[in-house]
Amino acid sequence: MTTNLHLPTLLWEPIVRTALMEDLGIGGDVTTQALAQPGQQLHAIFRSRQNGVLCGLEGARQAFAILDPSVRFSQIKQDGNQIAQGDVLATVEGNATTLLAGERTALNLLSHLSGIATHTHHIVQAVAGTKARVACTRKTLPGLRSLQKYAVRAGGGSSHRLRLDDAILIKDNHIALCGGNIQKALLSARTYAGHLMKVELEVDTLEQLEEALSGPGADVYLLDNMSVPQLEQAVRMINGRALAEASGGITLKTAPAIAQTGVDVLSLGWLTHSVQALDIGLDIVQS
């Protein structure tokens, strides 16, 4: 179980509101409007249909509360909890038109974020016993970054940069800006950065790493798409002078061997840009 999880309400609310507007359109849920009795009340439960790690309960709660603040939403589980197929996660009670109008938005957020937390947990477990941390990247779905990175934390992972202004990360296109000169790029970055700002350099080859290490150097080296033997050599070359981060095509199967090379961080873009959702349902239990 991951503890100390928190994401301010103000970060959830605009995302949930946008999702509700996208789903309801101008006329609202015409199906429920046609079928529900005036004032009809419902009691429903969120239930997991798969094993996994839970995340996104605040988003689910707001999907109903924004439509009707009188809806009663009760959490049974907490974000970061490991859950099993059949577990009741939360209950919700209120007007039928509200519950059915907010149902899809609630489930979309809960299933997507729980999927991220679950797959992150799997990778974290796969590299247990090594010093490597599992991190997500900026390869997030537009508008969902804060929630997706929160879900990674719920699964036991950590974040790379949240935004472009968090740290300096020199990639191949930035080196091209400097005429292909790695030393020039690092020196310019060091000159620009304040004393609290980290500088990271992406390298594709051991030769690039050697060139970087012979000059002003970086705080972190992103070792992109390197083989396990190359990563082992890179870690020896860095020799504790900076953090070593492995990236590029890392999977659940390959993660253990990569972590055992001695790298400090494994960064995985797919945790946020293309992970499979966890199957969660909302079932009416009484009317």
PDB file of C-alpha atoms in Angstrom:
ATOM      1  CA  MET A   1       0.000   0.000   0.000  1.00  0.00           C
ATOM      2  CA  THR A   2       1.298   3.448  -0.952  1.00  0.00           C
ATOM      3  CA  THR A   3       0.768   6.072   1.747  1.00  0.00           C
ATOM      4  CA  ASN A   4       0.896   9.887   1.915  1.00  0.00           C
ATOM      5  CA  LEU A   5      -0.981  10.245  -1.370  1.00  0.00           C
ATOM      6  CA  HIS A   6      -2.565  13.609  -1.985  1.00  0.00           C
ATOM      7  CA  LEU A   7      -3.572  15.675  -4.985  1.00  0.00           C
ATOM      8  CA  PRO A   8      -5.325  19.006  -4.306  1.00  0.00           C
ATOM      9  CA  THR A   9      -9.017  19.155  -5.163  1.00  0.00           C
ATOM     10  CA  LEU A  10      -8.440  22.134  -7.439  1.00  0.00           C
ATOM     11  CA  LEU A  11      -6.336  19.931  -9.741  1.00  0.00           C
ATOM     12  CA  TRP A  12      -9.111  17.350 -10.086  1.00  0.00           C
ATOM     13  CA  GLU A  13     -12.046  19.692 -10.554  1.00  0.00           C
ATOM     14  CA  PRO A  14     -11.322  21.325 -13.955  1.00  0.00           C
ATOM     15  CA  ILE A  15     -10.482  17.956 -15.485  1.00  0.00           C
ATOM     16  CA  VAL A  16     -13.648  16.343 -14.144  1.00  0.00           C
ATOM     17  CA  ARG A  17     -15.771  19.309 -15.255  1.00  0.00           C
ATOM     18  CA  THR A  18     -14.336  19.130 -18.779  1.00  0.00           C
ATOM     19  CA  ALA A  19     -15.003  15.378 -18.931  1.00  0.00           C
ATOM     20  CA  LEU A  20     -18.609  15.861 -17.776  1.00  0.00           C
ATOM     21  CA  MET A  21     -19.238  18.607 -20.332  1.00  0.00           C
ATOM     22  CA  GLU A  22     -17.762  16.395 -23.054  1.00  0.00           C
ATOM     23  CA  ASP A  23     -20.093  13.540 -22.116  1.00  0.00           C
ATOM     24  CA  LEU A  24     -23.326  15.402 -21.321  1.00  0.00           C
ATOM     25  CA  GLY A  25     -23.396  17.823 -24.225  1.00  0.00           C
ATOM     26  CA  ILE A  26     -26.191  20.398 -24.238  1.00  0.00           C
ATOM     27  CA  GLY A  27     -29.177  18.147 -23.539  1.00  0.00           C
ATOM     28  CA  GLY A  28     -27.690  15.916 -20.840  1.00  0.00           C
ATOM     29  CA  ASP A  29     -28.406  12.208 -20.369  1.00  0.00           C
ATOM     30  CA  VAL A  30     -31.533  11.887 -22.477  1.00  0.00           C
ATOM     31  CA  THR A  31     -31.837   8.138 -21.831  1.00  0.00           C
ATOM     32  CA  THR A  32     -32.154   8.526 -18.067  1.00  0.00           C
ATOM     33  CA  GLN A  33     -34.356  11.593 -18.483  1.00  0.00           C
ATOM     34  CA  ALA A  34     -36.722   9.458 -20.551  1.00  0.00           C
ATOM     35  CA  LEU A  35     -36.791   6.493 -18.166  1.00  0.00           C
ATOM     36  CA  ALA A  36     -36.299   7.720 -14.595  1.00  0.00           C
ATOM     37  CA  GLN A  37     -39.202   8.575 -12.321  1.00  0.00           C
ATOM     38  CA  PRO A  38     -39.196  12.112 -10.836  1.00  0.00           C
ATOM     39  CA  GLY A  39     -36.984  12.155  -7.750  1.00  0.00           C
ATOM     40  CA  GLN A  40     -36.054   8.487  -8.118  1.00  0.00           C
ATOM     41  CA  GLN A  41     -33.112   7.529  -5.882  1.00  0.00           C
ATOM     42  CA  LEU A  42     -30.403   4.963  -6.554  1.00  0.00           C
ATOM     43  CA  HIS A  43     -27.778   3.171  -4.478  1.00  0.00           C
ATOM     44  CA  ALA A  44     -24.810   1.806  -6.433  1.00  0.00           C
ATOM     45  CA  ILE A  45     -21.417   0.268  -5.723  1.00  0.00           C
ATOM     46  CA  PHE A  46     -18.069   0.527  -7.460  1.00  0.00           C
ATOM     47  CA  ARG A  47     -16.645  -2.977  -7.747  1.00  0.00           C
ATOM     48  CA  SER A  48     -13.307  -4.161  -9.102  1.00  0.00           C
ATOM     49  CA  ARG A  49     -13.480  -6.780 -11.837  1.00  0.00           C
ATOM     50  CA  GLN A  50      -9.716  -7.372 -11.785  1.00  0.00           C
ATOM     51  CA  ASN A  51      -6.851  -7.518  -9.313  1.00  0.00           C
ATOM     52  CA  GLY A  52      -4.828  -4.319  -9.236  1.00  0.00           C
ATOM     53  CA  VAL A  53      -3.967  -1.093  -7.454  1.00  0.00           C
ATOM     54  CA  LEU A  54      -6.690   1.491  -6.893  1.00  0.00           C
ATOM     55  CA  CYS A  55      -6.402   5.131  -7.925  1.00  0.00           C
ATOM     56  CA  GLY A  56      -8.803   7.954  -8.785  1.00  0.00           C
ATOM     57  CA  LEU A  57     -11.489   7.889  -6.100  1.00  0.00           C
ATOM     58  CA  GLU A  58     -11.516  11.682  -5.793  1.00  0.00           C
ATOM     59  CA  GLY A  59     -12.210  11.993  -9.502  1.00  0.00           C
ATOM     60  CA  ALA A  60     -15.065   9.512  -9.229  1.00  0.00           C
ATOM     61  CA  ARG A  61     -16.518  11.400  -6.256  1.00  0.00           C
ATOM     62  CA  GLN A  62     -16.379  14.728  -8.072  1.00  0.00           C
ATOM     63  CA  ALA A  63     -18.083  13.289 -11.155  1.00  0.00           C
ATOM     64  CA  PHE A  64     -21.239  13.147  -9.030  1.00  0.00           C
ATOM     65  CA  ALA A  65     -20.643  16.005  -6.579  1.00  0.00           C
ATOM     66  CA  ILE A  66     -20.215  18.566  -9.362  1.00  0.00           C
ATOM     67  CA  LEU A  67     -23.618  17.579 -10.744  1.00  0.00           C
ATOM     68  CA  ASP A  68     -25.305  17.398  -7.339  1.00  0.00           C
ATOM     69  CA  PRO A  69     -23.502  18.224  -4.062  1.00  0.00           C
ATOM     70  CA  SER A  70     -26.095  16.237  -2.098  1.00  0.00           C
ATOM     71  CA  VAL A  71     -24.899  12.904  -3.539  1.00  0.00           C
ATOM     72  CA  ARG A  72     -23.463  10.622  -0.824  1.00  0.00           C
ATOM     73  CA  PHE A  73     -20.151   9.065  -1.836  1.00  0.00           C
ATOM     74  CA  SER A  74     -18.474   6.691   0.632  1.00  0.00           C
ATOM     75  CA  GLN A  75     -14.994   5.252   0.118  1.00  0.00           C
ATOM     76  CA  ILE A  76     -14.407   1.656   1.184  1.00  0.00           C
ATOM     77  CA  LYS A  77     -10.856   1.472  -0.158  1.00  0.00           C
ATOM     78  CA  GLN A  78      -8.181   4.157  -0.523  1.00  0.00           C
ATOM     79  CA  ASP A  79      -5.989   5.207  -3.442  1.00  0.00           C
ATOM     80  CA  GLY A  80      -2.859   3.083  -3.392  1.00  0.00           C
ATOM     81  CA  ASN A  81      -4.634   0.040  -1.946  1.00  0.00           C
ATOM     82  CA  GLN A  82      -4.119  -3.301  -3.616  1.00  0.00           C
ATOM     83  CA  ILE A  83      -7.524  -4.609  -4.644  1.00  0.00           C
ATOM     84  CA  ALA A  84      -8.833  -7.990  -5.739  1.00  0.00           C
ATOM     85  CA  GLN A  85     -11.500  -8.998  -8.222  1.00  0.00           C
ATOM     86  CA  GLY A  86     -14.882  -8.521  -6.565  1.00  0.00           C
ATOM     87  CA  ASP A  87     -13.778  -5.950  -4.003  1.00  0.00           C
ATOM     88  CA  VAL A  88     -16.206  -3.116  -3.260  1.00  0.00           C
ATOM     89  CA  LEU A  89     -14.282   0.135  -3.669  1.00  0.00           C
ATOM     90  CA  ALA A  90     -16.909   2.765  -2.872  1.00  0.00           C
ATOM     91  CA  THR A  91     -20.658   3.321  -2.684  1.00  0.00           C
ATOM     92  CA  VAL A  92     -22.724   6.186  -4.032  1.00  0.00           C
ATOM     93  CA  GLU A  93     -26.306   7.220  -3.310  1.00  0.00           C
ATOM     94  CA  GLY A  94     -28.399   9.947  -4.881  1.00  0.00           C
ATOM     95  CA  ASN A  95     -30.787  11.008  -7.584  1.00  0.00           C
ATOM     96  CA  ALA A  96     -30.937   8.565 -10.501  1.00  0.00           C
ATOM     97  CA  THR A  97     -30.375  11.295 -13.070  1.00  0.00           C
ATOM     98  CA  THR A  98     -27.173  12.392 -11.321  1.00  0.00           C
ATOM     99  CA  LEU A  99     -25.724   8.920 -10.765  1.00  0.00           C
ATOM    100  CA  LEU A 100     -26.297   7.744 -14.310  1.00  0.00           C
ATOM    101  CA  ALA A 101     -25.143  11.024 -15.835  1.00  0.00           C
ATOM    102  CA  GLY A 102     -21.841  10.931 -13.933  1.00  0.00           C
ATOM    103  CA  GLU A 103     -21.274   7.181 -14.176  1.00  0.00           C
ATOM    104  CA  ARG A 104     -19.097   7.090 -17.295  1.00  0.00           C
ATOM    105  CA  THR A 105     -16.902  10.012 -16.294  1.00  0.00           C
ATOM    106  CA  ALA A 106     -16.347   8.444 -12.871  1.00  0.00           C
ATOM    107  CA  LEU A 107     -15.487   5.049 -14.347  1.00  0.00           C
ATOM    108  CA  ASN A 108     -13.256   6.461 -17.080  1.00  0.00           C
ATOM    109  CA  LEU A 109     -11.094   8.262 -14.535  1.00  0.00           C
ATOM    110  CA  LEU A 110     -11.096   5.453 -11.990  1.00  0.00           C
ATOM    111  CA  SER A 111     -10.301   2.717 -14.521  1.00  0.00           C
ATOM    112  CA  HIS A 112      -7.609   4.685 -16.355  1.00  0.00           C
ATOM    113  CA  LEU A 113      -5.773   5.868 -13.251  1.00  0.00           C
ATOM    114  CA  SER A 114      -6.043   2.461 -11.569  1.00  0.00           C
ATOM    115  CA  GLY A 115      -4.562   0.912 -14.710  1.00  0.00           C
ATOM    116  CA  ILE A 116      -1.555   3.234 -14.448  1.00  0.00           C
ATOM    117  CA  ALA A 117      -1.143   2.498 -10.731  1.00  0.00           C
ATOM    118  CA  THR A 118      -1.435  -1.254 -11.337  1.00  0.00           C
ATOM    119  CA  HIS A 119       1.165  -1.455 -14.106  1.00  0.00           C
ATOM    120  CA  THR A 120       3.507   0.820 -12.185  1.00  0.00           C
ATOM    121  CA  HIS A 121       3.210  -1.511  -9.202  1.00  0.00           C
ATOM    122  CA  HIS A 122       4.101  -4.491 -11.404  1.00  0.00           C
ATOM    123  CA  ILE A 123       7.288  -2.805 -12.618  1.00  0.00           C
ATOM    124  CA  VAL A 124       8.206  -1.674  -9.094  1.00  0.00           C
ATOM    125  CA  GLN A 125       7.809  -5.244  -7.865  1.00  0.00           C
ATOM    126  CA  ALA A 126       9.869  -6.564 -10.773  1.00  0.00           C
ATOM    127  CA  VAL A 127      12.884  -4.423  -9.802  1.00  0.00           C
ATOM    128  CA  ALA A 128      12.540  -4.919  -6.045  1.00  0.00           C
ATOM    129  CA  GLY A 129      15.882  -5.655  -4.425  1.00  0.00           C
ATOM    130  CA  THR A 130      17.775  -3.246  -6.685  1.00  0.00           C
ATOM    131  CA  LYS A 131      18.339   0.445  -6.071  1.00  0.00           C
ATOM    132  CA  ALA A 132      16.479   1.431  -9.223  1.00  0.00           C
ATOM    133  CA  ARG A 133      13.421   3.661  -8.984  1.00  0.00           C
ATOM    134  CA  VAL A 134      10.609   3.546 -11.533  1.00  0.00           C
ATOM    135  CA  ALA A 135       9.666   6.899 -13.058  1.00  0.00           C
ATOM    136  CA  CYS A 136       7.155   8.168 -15.575  1.00  0.00           C
ATOM    137  CA  THR A 137       7.894  10.848 -18.191  1.00  0.00           C
ATOM    138  CA  ARG A 138       6.177  13.793 -19.907  1.00  0.00           C
ATOM    139  CA  LYS A 139       4.596  11.385 -22.400  1.00  0.00           C
ATOM    140  CA  THR A 140       1.176  11.958 -20.873  1.00  0.00           C
ATOM    141  CA  LEU A 141      -2.288  12.445 -22.347  1.00  0.00           C
ATOM    142  CA  PRO A 142      -2.993  16.162 -22.891  1.00  0.00           C
ATOM    143  CA  GLY A 143      -4.714  17.699 -19.887  1.00  0.00           C
ATOM    144  CA  LEU A 144      -4.279  14.642 -17.663  1.00  0.00           C
ATOM    145  CA  ARG A 145      -0.638  14.963 -16.608  1.00  0.00           C
ATOM    146  CA  SER A 146      -1.173  15.812 -12.946  1.00  0.00           C
ATOM    147  CA  LEU A 147      -3.629  12.924 -12.511  1.00  0.00           C
ATOM    148  CA  GLN A 148      -1.522  10.404 -14.404  1.00  0.00           C
ATOM    149  CA  LYS A 149       1.620  11.232 -12.449  1.00  0.00           C
ATOM    150  CA  TYR A 150      -0.399  10.955  -9.236  1.00  0.00           C
ATOM    151  CA  ALA A 151      -1.446   7.468 -10.358  1.00  0.00           C
ATOM    152  CA  VAL A 152       2.189   6.496 -10.890  1.00  0.00           C
ATOM    153  CA  ARG A 153       2.891   7.502  -7.279  1.00  0.00           C
ATOM    154  CA  ALA A 154      -0.097   5.427  -6.162  1.00  0.00           C
ATOM    155  CA  GLY A 155       1.590   2.422  -7.766  1.00  0.00           C
ATOM    156  CA  GLY A 156       4.880   3.079  -5.979  1.00  0.00           C
ATOM    157  CA  GLY A 157       6.655   4.932  -8.770  1.00  0.00           C
ATOM    158  CA  SER A 158       7.973   8.464  -9.024  1.00  0.00           C
ATOM    159  CA  SER A 159       7.951  11.281 -11.547  1.00  0.00           C
ATOM    160  CA  HIS A 160      10.481  12.564 -14.000  1.00  0.00           C
ATOM    161  CA  ARG A 161       9.906  16.213 -14.886  1.00  0.00           C
ATOM    162  CA  LEU A 162       6.362  17.438 -14.431  1.00  0.00           C
ATOM    163  CA  ARG A 163       6.931  20.389 -16.757  1.00  0.00           C
ATOM    164  CA  LEU A 164       9.625  21.847 -18.985  1.00  0.00           C
ATOM    165  CA  ASP A 165      10.635  24.333 -16.288  1.00  0.00           C
ATOM    166  CA  ASP A 166      11.445  21.688 -13.644  1.00  0.00           C
ATOM    167  CA  ALA A 167      14.944  20.893 -14.862  1.00  0.00           C
ATOM    168  CA  ILE A 168      17.187  21.102 -17.917  1.00  0.00           C
ATOM    169  CA  LEU A 169      17.112  17.961 -20.059  1.00  0.00           C
ATOM    170  CA  ILE A 170      19.408  18.112 -23.079  1.00  0.00           C
ATOM    171  CA  LYS A 171      18.237  15.730 -25.807  1.00  0.00           C
ATOM    172  CA  ASP A 172      19.493  15.095 -29.342  1.00  0.00           C
ATOM    173  CA  ASN A 173      17.597  18.025 -30.858  1.00  0.00           C
ATOM    174  CA  HIS A 174      19.069  20.358 -28.256  1.00  0.00           C
ATOM    175  CA  ILE A 175      22.562  19.111 -29.067  1.00  0.00           C
ATOM    176  CA  ALA A 176      21.762  19.859 -32.712  1.00  0.00           C
ATOM    177  CA  LEU A 177      21.026  23.455 -31.654  1.00  0.00           C
ATOM    178  CA  CYS A 178      24.631  23.593 -30.479  1.00  0.00           C
ATOM    179  CA  GLY A 179      26.044  22.263 -33.729  1.00  0.00           C
ATOM    180  CA  GLY A 180      26.329  18.745 -32.369  1.00  0.00           C
ATOM    181  CA  ASN A 181      28.779  19.854 -29.672  1.00  0.00           C
ATOM    182  CA  ILE A 182      27.928  18.124 -26.371  1.00  0.00           C
ATOM    183  CA  GLN A 183      30.475  20.128 -24.389  1.00  0.00           C
ATOM    184  CA  LYS A 184      29.030  23.394 -25.653  1.00  0.00           C
ATOM    185  CA  ALA A 185      25.505  22.273 -24.779  1.00  0.00           C
ATOM    186  CA  LEU A 186      26.518  21.304 -21.238  1.00  0.00           C
ATOM    187  CA  LEU A 187      28.481  24.486 -20.653  1.00  0.00           C
ATOM    188  CA  SER A 188      25.552  26.634 -21.851  1.00  0.00           C
ATOM    189  CA  ALA A 189      23.180  24.689 -19.606  1.00  0.00           C
ATOM    190  CA  ARG A 190      25.457  25.046 -16.580  1.00  0.00           C
ATOM    191  CA  THR A 191      25.798  28.771 -17.211  1.00  0.00           C
ATOM    192  CA  TYR A 192      22.028  29.217 -17.454  1.00  0.00           C
ATOM    193  CA  ALA A 193      20.973  26.999 -14.546  1.00  0.00           C
ATOM    194  CA  GLY A 194      20.608  28.275 -11.002  1.00  0.00           C
ATOM    195  CA  HIS A 195      22.254  26.392  -8.170  1.00  0.00           C
ATOM    196  CA  LEU A 196      19.055  24.456  -7.451  1.00  0.00           C
ATOM    197  CA  MET A 197      18.353  23.383 -11.045  1.00  0.00           C
ATOM    198  CA  LYS A 198      19.554  19.978 -12.208  1.00  0.00           C
ATOM    199  CA  VAL A 199      21.019  19.315 -15.659  1.00  0.00           C
ATOM    200  CA  GLU A 200      20.394  16.002 -17.405  1.00  0.00           C
ATOM    201  CA  LEU A 201      21.953  14.852 -20.658  1.00  0.00           C
ATOM    202  CA  GLU A 202      20.561  12.171 -22.949  1.00  0.00           C
ATOM    203  CA  VAL A 203      23.190  10.000 -24.620  1.00  0.00           C
ATOM    204  CA  ASP A 204      22.729   7.222 -27.145  1.00  0.00           C
ATOM    205  CA  THR A 205      26.277   5.863 -27.158  1.00  0.00           C
ATOM    206  CA  LEU A 206      29.131   5.270 -24.756  1.00  0.00           C
ATOM    207  CA  GLU A 207      31.243   7.631 -26.861  1.00  0.00           C
ATOM    208  CA  GLN A 208      28.814  10.468 -26.177  1.00  0.00           C
ATOM    209  CA  LEU A 209      28.909   9.633 -22.493  1.00  0.00           C
ATOM    210  CA  GLU A 210      32.700   9.668 -22.474  1.00  0.00           C
ATOM    211  CA  GLU A 211      32.736  13.071 -24.142  1.00  0.00           C
ATOM    212  CA  ALA A 212      30.275  14.459 -21.599  1.00  0.00           C
ATOM    213  CA  LEU A 213      32.190  13.089 -18.626  1.00  0.00           C
ATOM    214  CA  SER A 214      35.408  14.743 -19.802  1.00  0.00           C
ATOM    215  CA  GLY A 215      33.922  18.224 -19.501  1.00  0.00           C
ATOM    216  CA  PRO A 216      31.505  20.114 -17.233  1.00  0.00           C
ATOM    217  CA  GLY A 217      29.328  17.018 -16.979  1.00  0.00           C
ATOM    218  CA  ALA A 218      25.692  16.589 -15.992  1.00  0.00           C
ATOM    219  CA  ASP A 219      23.836  15.749 -12.798  1.00  0.00           C
ATOM    220  CA  VAL A 220      22.002  12.910 -14.517  1.00  0.00           C
ATOM    221  CA  TYR A 221      22.736  10.882 -17.650  1.00  0.00           C
ATOM    222  CA  LEU A 222      19.784   9.479 -19.558  1.00  0.00           C
ATOM    223  CA  LEU A 223      21.070   6.300 -21.196  1.00  0.00           C
ATOM    224  CA  ASP A 224      18.719   5.879 -24.118  1.00  0.00           C
ATOM    225  CA  ASN A 225      18.023   2.514 -25.756  1.00  0.00           C
ATOM    226  CA  MET A 226      21.259   0.928 -24.549  1.00  0.00           C
ATOM    227  CA  SER A 227      21.759  -2.824 -24.203  1.00  0.00           C
ATOM    228  CA  VAL A 228      22.361  -4.405 -20.807  1.00  0.00           C
ATOM    229  CA  PRO A 229      26.149  -4.683 -21.407  1.00  0.00           C
ATOM    230  CA  GLN A 230      26.240  -1.036 -22.511  1.00  0.00           C
ATOM    231  CA  LEU A 231      24.317   0.031 -19.410  1.00  0.00           C
ATOM    232  CA  GLU A 232      26.734  -1.886 -17.193  1.00  0.00           C
ATOM    233  CA  GLN A 233      29.669  -0.135 -18.859  1.00  0.00           C
ATOM    234  CA  ALA A 234      27.957   3.256 -18.603  1.00  0.00           C
ATOM    235  CA  VAL A 235      27.366   2.789 -14.865  1.00  0.00           C
ATOM    236  CA  ARG A 236      31.062   1.973 -14.429  1.00  0.00           C
ATOM    237  CA  MET A 237      32.045   5.064 -16.411  1.00  0.00           C
ATOM    238  CA  ILE A 238      29.789   7.360 -14.396  1.00  0.00           C
ATOM    239  CA  ASN A 239      31.129   5.769 -11.204  1.00  0.00           C
ATOM    240  CA  GLY A 240      28.754   7.565  -8.863  1.00  0.00           C
ATOM    241  CA  ARG A 241      29.564  11.068 -10.154  1.00  0.00           C
ATOM    242  CA  ALA A 242      25.986  11.477 -11.376  1.00  0.00           C
ATOM    243  CA  LEU A 243      22.726   9.548 -11.531  1.00  0.00           C
ATOM    244  CA  ALA A 244      22.273   6.991 -14.286  1.00  0.00           C
ATOM    245  CA  GLU A 245      18.833   6.710 -15.864  1.00  0.00           C
ATOM    246  CA  ALA A 246      17.849   3.957 -18.296  1.00  0.00           C
ATOM    247  CA  SER A 247      15.157   4.683 -20.852  1.00  0.00           C
ATOM    248  CA  GLY A 248      13.736   3.327 -24.067  1.00  0.00           C
ATOM    249  CA  GLY A 249      11.556   0.260 -24.628  1.00  0.00           C
ATOM    250  CA  ILE A 250      11.664  -1.015 -21.044  1.00  0.00           C
ATOM    251  CA  THR A 251       9.041  -3.687 -20.364  1.00  0.00           C
ATOM    252  CA  LEU A 252       7.983  -5.805 -17.406  1.00  0.00           C
ATOM    253  CA  LYS A 253      10.110  -8.614 -18.853  1.00  0.00           C
ATOM    254  CA  THR A 254      13.269  -6.576 -19.418  1.00  0.00           C
ATOM    255  CA  ALA A 255      13.082  -4.319 -16.345  1.00  0.00           C
ATOM    256  CA  PRO A 256      14.784  -6.693 -13.850  1.00  0.00           C
ATOM    257  CA  ALA A 257      17.931  -7.158 -15.947  1.00  0.00           C
ATOM    258  CA  ILE A 258      18.142  -3.433 -16.648  1.00  0.00           C
ATOM    259  CA  ALA A 259      17.742  -2.581 -12.970  1.00  0.00           C
ATOM    260  CA  GLN A 260      20.493  -5.043 -12.067  1.00  0.00           C
ATOM    261  CA  THR A 261      23.023  -3.078 -14.142  1.00  0.00           C
ATOM    262  CA  GLY A 262      23.188  -0.558 -11.297  1.00  0.00           C
ATOM    263  CA  VAL A 263      21.224   2.288 -12.870  1.00  0.00           C
ATOM    264  CA  ASP A 264      19.436   4.601 -10.466  1.00  0.00           C
ATOM    265  CA  VAL A 265      16.235   5.177 -12.429  1.00  0.00           C
ATOM    266  CA  LEU A 266      14.123   3.368 -15.025  1.00  0.00           C
ATOM    267  CA  SER A 267      11.897   5.786 -16.955  1.00  0.00           C
ATOM    268  CA  LEU A 268       8.925   4.434 -18.893  1.00  0.00           C
ATOM    269  CA  GLY A 269       6.725   6.566 -21.128  1.00  0.00           C
ATOM    270  CA  TRP A 270       4.117   3.849 -21.695  1.00  0.00           C
ATOM    271  CA  LEU A 271       3.015   3.957 -18.057  1.00  0.00           C
ATOM    272  CA  THR A 272       1.068   7.096 -18.925  1.00  0.00           C
ATOM    273  CA  HIS A 273       0.647   7.261 -22.693  1.00  0.00           C
ATOM    274  CA  SER A 274      -0.701   3.795 -23.496  1.00  0.00           C
ATOM    275  CA  VAL A 275      -1.358   1.726 -20.407  1.00  0.00           C
ATOM    276  CA  GLN A 276      -4.372  -0.616 -20.250  1.00  0.00           C
ATOM    277  CA  ALA A 277      -7.217   0.454 -17.966  1.00  0.00           C
ATOM    278  CA  LEU A 278      -8.269  -1.647 -14.984  1.00  0.00           C
ATOM    279  CA  ASP A 279     -11.764  -3.112 -15.311  1.00  0.00           C
ATOM    280  CA  ILE A 280     -14.036  -1.481 -12.698  1.00  0.00           C
ATOM    281  CA  GLY A 281     -17.824  -1.433 -12.752  1.00  0.00           C
ATOM    282  CA  LEU A 282     -20.639   0.563 -11.150  1.00  0.00           C
ATOM    283  CA  ASP A 283     -23.629  -1.632 -10.264  1.00  0.00           C
ATOM    284  CA  ILE A 284     -27.025  -0.531  -8.978  1.00  0.00           C
ATOM    285  CA  VAL A 285     -27.955  -2.507  -5.875  1.00  0.00           C
ATOM    286  CA  GLN A 286     -31.314  -0.900  -5.020  1.00  0.00           C
ATOM    287  CA  SER A 287     -33.679   1.770  -6.252  1.00  0.00           C
TER     288      SER A 287
END
